[in-house]
């Protein structure tokens, strides 16, 4: 349970403040232009520093890095909750992301090296996959409850007791062997890799207010790609590379990384649109909005722990990934037919169940495949690469799909307002409000249609690239053996 608790804290923190953001903005006097940094400061630091965090875990020890990450994350959360101004909150969120970049890869690599036997490993990754897929939705639920019944600050304070519990559990139950004699830190690689990821994530975050054609956005994206290209070149020549290229060259592992990124791009876009649809179009309260995601969380848990975990050691991973991506794509496609008329039971609920079940089938085998067959001294950086694919995918998905939605809505609203004005000579407030609502929903529909296509691409990638067989009933090739204990998950 120790690793599961810590990973849940990191994953849900990417979304728990979403529903609380309007309250925090009013309390701290943030401008509309700056409020995005409550989210972006976290994702920038987290996504940009994950590879470095993974290599540090390999260098100084996974358990030690895990515990340092817990302490730092708790302190940063406390600072954010006590923030008296927007600057302190932004800084605290960036600090959370930095310590999360230490915590997340060390957690997954501990899981990889602790659970090495077929059924036990499948069960562990089933729970971990449920957290990876459901943590973002759980964050929305928790954010709604804490904001409505306590205060937005508790969306940050809540991490402190969670981190304390995980820290005590880690000190008592977790075991690890340090690879100090075999791992070195690649400083130039860290600068190039982190710089490239930060530039891309920052560019995607700035695309929402500025547009994809803005010079700064294009410069950041191109610069990020160039830095990552130089990073890849350097990794072939560095004496101790930050990301050994054999990790991503492996067909199954590379396919798992790409499947993860594509699936998360589509899923995070859905979270964003459904949150706004439920609150702004249907008028749901923060708590009711959060609870509306509960069926999807339940479906993710069922898909990961009751289906994927039971079948992974019997069938090839792609036999779970491909059907999962197809189910999720079908659920997203269903959401294309939303209207401004309340339709939770008839449209939203079935779609959420399909997406949740599909993501449950995807996440667990993706993570198990990505971390299988990795030497113990490379487990930290491999785990960091999985998390990087997830985090960068979420950032790109949010920016890309939100830009599509807002631009499509703007065109729809402008055209229909002009038509209504020509026909009636004047525009009644009720007519105008309905056009605005219809325009927002139209933008969501178009963007979710794109998300559905991206999920289909994830199914294609998994089907063509991931050709590994079912793990054998015995020792996994994931690295050195380690004592297994139920308390570790």
PDB file of C-alpha atoms in Angstrom, residues 111 117 120 151 171 216 219 251 289 365 412 444 456:
ATOM      1  CA  UNK A 111       7.415  -1.721  -7.656  1.00  0.00           C
ATOM      2  CA  UNK A 117       6.819 -13.205  -9.856  1.00  0.00           C
ATOM      3  CA  UNK A 120       2.042 -11.264  -7.723  1.00  0.00           C
ATOM      4  CA  UNK A 151     -11.624  25.422   1.630  1.00  0.00           C
ATOM      5  CA  UNK A 171      10.729   3.383   6.444  1.00  0.00           C
ATOM      6  CA  UNK A 216       6.641  32.328 -28.914  1.00  0.00           C
ATOM      7  CA  UNK A 219       9.724  28.967 -31.045  1.00  0.00           C
ATOM      8  CA  UNK A 251      10.063  -2.483 -29.800  1.00  0.00           C
ATOM      9  CA  UNK A 289     -19.234  17.525 -10.694  1.00  0.00           C
ATOM     10  CA  UNK A 365      -0.229  -3.793 -19.308  1.00  0.00           C
ATOM     11  CA  UNK A 412     -19.787  28.751 -34.118  1.00  0.00           C
ATOM     12  CA  UNK A 444     -16.351  20.238 -26.882  1.00  0.00           C
ATOM     13  CA  UNK A 456      -7.799   4.918 -32.163  1.00  0.00           C
TER      14      UNK A 456
END
